[in-house]
GROMACS .gro file of C-alpha atoms in nm:
model
  176
    1MET     CA    1  -1.675   4.592   8.071
    2HIS     CA    2  -1.922   4.747   8.314
    3VAL     CA    3  -1.943   5.072   8.158
    4ALA     CA    4  -1.936   4.916   7.799
    5LEU     CA    5  -2.259   4.723   7.888
    6PHE     CA    6  -2.421   5.048   8.019
    7GLY     CA    7  -2.334   5.194   7.687
    8PHE     CA    8  -2.494   4.900   7.508
    9VAL     CA    9  -2.805   4.899   7.731
   10THR     CA   10  -2.843   5.268   7.667
   11GLY     CA   11  -2.844   5.218   7.305
   12LEU     CA   12  -3.103   4.949   7.330
   13HIS     CA   13  -3.320   5.185   7.563
   14LEU     CA   14  -3.293   5.457   7.306
   15ALA     CA   15  -3.415   5.246   7.016
   16LEU     CA   16  -3.704   5.136   7.211
   17LEU     CA   17  -3.800   5.491   7.298
   18GLN     CA   18  -3.751   5.630   6.937
   19PHE     CA   19  -3.933   5.323   6.746
   20GLY     CA   20  -4.204   5.315   7.035
   21PHE     CA   21  -4.281   5.681   6.968
   22LEU     CA   22  -4.297   5.596   6.593
   23PHE     CA   23  -4.534   5.289   6.638
   24MET     CA   24  -4.750   5.468   6.895
   25LEU     CA   25  -4.796   5.778   6.693
   26VAL     CA   26  -4.841   5.610   6.359
   27MET     CA   27  -5.094   5.387   6.504
   28ASN     CA   28  -5.282   5.642   6.703
   29VAL     CA   29  -5.239   5.988   6.536
   30SER     CA   30  -5.107   5.992   6.176
   31SER     CA   31  -4.901   5.770   5.938
   32THR     CA   32  -4.778   6.060   5.741
   33TYR     CA   33  -4.423   6.162   5.674
   34VAL     CA   34  -4.487   6.457   5.900
   35THR     CA   35  -4.516   6.236   6.200
   36TYR     CA   36  -4.182   6.062   6.123
   37ALA     CA   37  -4.015   6.406   6.060
   38MET     CA   38  -4.145   6.533   6.387
   39ILE     CA   39  -4.011   6.253   6.589
   40VAL     CA   40  -3.664   6.277   6.412
   41LEU     CA   41  -3.648   6.662   6.463
   42SER     CA   42  -3.778   6.669   6.811
   43TRP     CA   43  -3.537   6.375   6.922
   44MET     CA   44  -3.244   6.566   6.778
   45GLY     CA   45  -3.355   6.882   6.952
   46GLY     CA   46  -3.375   6.707   7.282
   47THR     CA   47  -3.049   6.537   7.224
   48LEU     CA   48  -2.882   6.873   7.154
   49LEU     CA   49  -3.033   7.026   7.467
   50GLY     CA   50  -2.903   6.711   7.675
   51LEU     CA   51  -2.564   6.788   7.544
   52ARG     CA   52  -2.555   7.144   7.665
   53TRP     CA   53  -2.771   7.141   7.979
   54GLN     CA   54  -2.484   7.120   8.232
   55ARG     CA   55  -2.717   7.100   8.547
   56LEU     CA   56  -2.926   6.813   8.400
   57ASP     CA   57  -2.860   6.500   8.629
   58GLY     CA   58  -2.818   6.171   8.443
   59ARG     CA   59  -3.086   5.996   8.654
   60ALA     CA   60  -3.325   6.289   8.603
   61ALA     CA   61  -3.270   6.302   8.215
   62LEU     CA   62  -3.332   5.914   8.219
   63ALA     CA   63  -3.638   5.922   8.445
   64ILE     CA   64  -3.801   6.236   8.275
   65GLY     CA   65  -3.757   6.081   7.933
   66VAL     CA   66  -3.940   5.759   8.033
   67VAL     CA   67  -4.225   5.954   8.219
   68SER     CA   68  -4.265   6.162   7.901
   69TYR     CA   69  -4.282   5.851   7.683
   70TYR     CA   70  -4.571   5.722   7.897
   71ALA     CA   71  -4.737   6.072   7.899
   72VAL     CA   72  -4.729   6.068   7.509
   73TYR     CA   73  -4.859   5.729   7.486
   74GLY     CA   74  -5.148   5.821   7.721
   75LEU     CA   75  -5.212   6.146   7.515
   76ALA     CA   76  -5.202   5.945   7.175
   77THR     CA   77  -5.448   5.690   7.289
   78ALA     CA   78  -5.680   5.937   7.459
   79ALA     CA   79  -5.695   6.218   7.223
   80PRO     CA   80  -5.560   6.068   6.885
   81LEU     CA   81  -5.712   6.331   6.650
   82ALA     CA   82  -5.706   6.635   6.863
   83ASP     CA   83  -5.518   6.923   6.709
   84TYR     CA   84  -5.274   6.950   7.013
   85THR     CA   85  -5.179   6.584   7.028
   86LEU     CA   86  -4.889   6.611   6.756
   87PRO     CA   87  -4.740   6.924   6.895
   88LEU     CA   88  -4.757   6.799   7.255
   89ALA     CA   89  -4.606   6.465   7.135
   90ALA     CA   90  -4.316   6.663   6.973
   91LEU     CA   91  -4.248   6.817   7.330
   92GLY     CA   92  -4.268   6.472   7.471
   93VAL     CA   93  -4.020   6.328   7.207
   94ALA     CA   94  -3.777   6.604   7.262
   95THR     CA   95  -3.783   6.557   7.654
   96SER     CA   96  -3.721   6.175   7.577
   97GLY     CA   97  -3.419   6.283   7.369
   98LEU     CA   98  -3.261   6.450   7.662
   99TRP     CA   99  -3.091   6.125   7.791
  100ALA     CA  100  -2.944   6.068   7.435
  101GLY     CA  101  -2.740   6.371   7.472
  102ARG     CA  102  -2.669   6.377   7.839
  103PHE     CA  103  -2.555   6.009   7.812
  104PHE     CA  104  -2.249   6.099   7.616
  105VAL     CA  105  -2.141   6.386   7.846
  106VAL     CA  106  -2.196   6.180   8.162
  107MET     CA  107  -2.017   5.871   8.024
  108HIS     CA  108  -1.727   6.021   7.822
  109PRO     CA  109  -1.492   6.032   8.132
  110TYR     CA  110  -1.523   5.647   8.148
  111PHE     CA  111  -1.397   5.580   7.814
  112ALA     CA  112  -1.048   5.646   7.673
  113ARG     CA  113  -1.188   5.729   7.338
  114VAL     CA  114  -1.538   5.856   7.239
  115ASP     CA  115  -1.540   5.621   6.946
  116ARG     CA  116  -1.563   5.318   7.198
  117LEU     CA  117  -1.849   5.489   7.376
  118PHE     CA  118  -2.037   5.537   7.053
  119PHE     CA  119  -1.937   5.185   6.938
  120HIS     CA  120  -2.113   5.037   7.235
  121GLU     CA  121  -2.404   5.252   7.227
  122ASN     CA  122  -2.468   5.204   6.850
  123ASN     CA  123  -2.436   4.818   6.878
  124GLY     CA  124  -2.706   4.843   7.149
  125PHE     CA  125  -2.920   5.079   6.932
  126MET     CA  126  -2.903   4.831   6.619
  127LEU     CA  127  -3.010   4.544   6.841
  128GLY     CA  128  -3.273   4.757   6.974
  129ILE     CA  129  -3.422   4.821   6.632
  130ILE     CA  130  -3.445   4.450   6.574
  131VAL     CA  131  -3.594   4.387   6.928
  132VAL     CA  132  -3.871   4.666   6.866
  133PHE     CA  133  -3.973   4.523   6.549
  134VAL     CA  134  -3.992   4.178   6.673
  135GLY     CA  135  -4.131   4.263   7.002
  136PHE     CA  136  -4.399   4.485   6.863
  137THR     CA  137  -4.485   4.220   6.594
  138MET     CA  138  -4.526   3.948   6.844
  139LEU     CA  139  -4.679   4.127   7.129
  140GLY     CA  140  -4.800   4.459   7.007
  141ARG     CA  141  -4.910   4.726   7.252
  142PRO     CA  142  -4.782   4.544   7.557
  143PHE     CA  143  -4.439   4.547   7.429
  144LEU     CA  144  -4.452   4.920   7.370
  145LEU     CA  145  -4.562   4.972   7.728
  146ALA     CA  146  -4.321   4.729   7.889
  147GLY     CA  147  -3.992   4.771   7.693
  148PRO     CA  148  -3.886   5.124   7.778
  149LEU     CA  149  -3.976   5.061   8.152
  150ILE     CA  150  -3.772   4.758   8.181
  151THR     CA  151  -3.463   4.904   8.014
  152ALA     CA  152  -3.487   5.241   8.215
  153ALA     CA  153  -3.508   5.054   8.535
  154GLY     CA  154  -3.190   4.863   8.445
  155LEU     CA  155  -3.022   5.166   8.355
  156LEU     CA  156  -3.105   5.344   8.673
  157ILE     CA  157  -2.975   5.040   8.880
  158HIS     CA  158  -2.665   5.049   8.641
  159LEU     CA  159  -2.600   5.412   8.718
  160ALA     CA  160  -2.608   5.348   9.092
  161THR     CA  161  -2.352   5.076   9.042
  162ILE     CA  162  -2.130   5.282   8.842
  163ARG     CA  163  -2.143   5.566   9.111
  164ALA     CA  164  -2.064   5.318   9.378
  165ARG     CA  165  -1.765   5.167   9.191
  166HIS     CA  166  -1.625   5.509   9.081
  167GLY     CA  167  -1.727   5.732   9.371
  168VAL     CA  168  -1.577   6.066   9.341
  169ALA     CA  169  -1.504   6.054   8.963
  170ALA     CA  170  -1.888   5.975   8.914
  171ARG     CA  171  -1.995   6.291   9.101
  172ALA     CA  172  -1.748   6.499   8.898
  173ALA     CA  173  -1.890   6.376   8.590
  174SER     CA  174  -2.261   6.445   8.722
  175ILE     CA  175  -2.350   6.080   8.752
  176PRO     CA  176  -2.630   6.095   9.020
   0.00000   0.00000   0.00000
């Protein structure tokens, strides 16, 4: 149950990041299909890199992704129409997507089957989509600023708990 909850919250966190990027860039930079396509392609690129980057620590991937989210937020609000904003945002989105790939590598040893891991993560993601739309509708920009930070903090604490509970197995699976 402990790792299932972690998978669920990870899905929630990933939805907050992805749709947070979408709302921030649509509001500040461009509301064209190019922006949406850039987010999807950059996220997938980051996810693939996260799957393959063996030396990438789970905590680092999570923390770097959140820092990148806030850097893109700052860039999008400070220089919304600059020529460099969208390409730099693409790098930021890809960086945030690292955890999406690394998560499956790090957590796979704790699930008997990959489909269970994906099931919990996907359920969190689906709830996250609803949470983002309701949160952004009710709270606006403050929600975009607070949501990913709250879920990332919870996940970092949860990672420490998983390591404490599973000890050697956690180190072997690259859980920080």
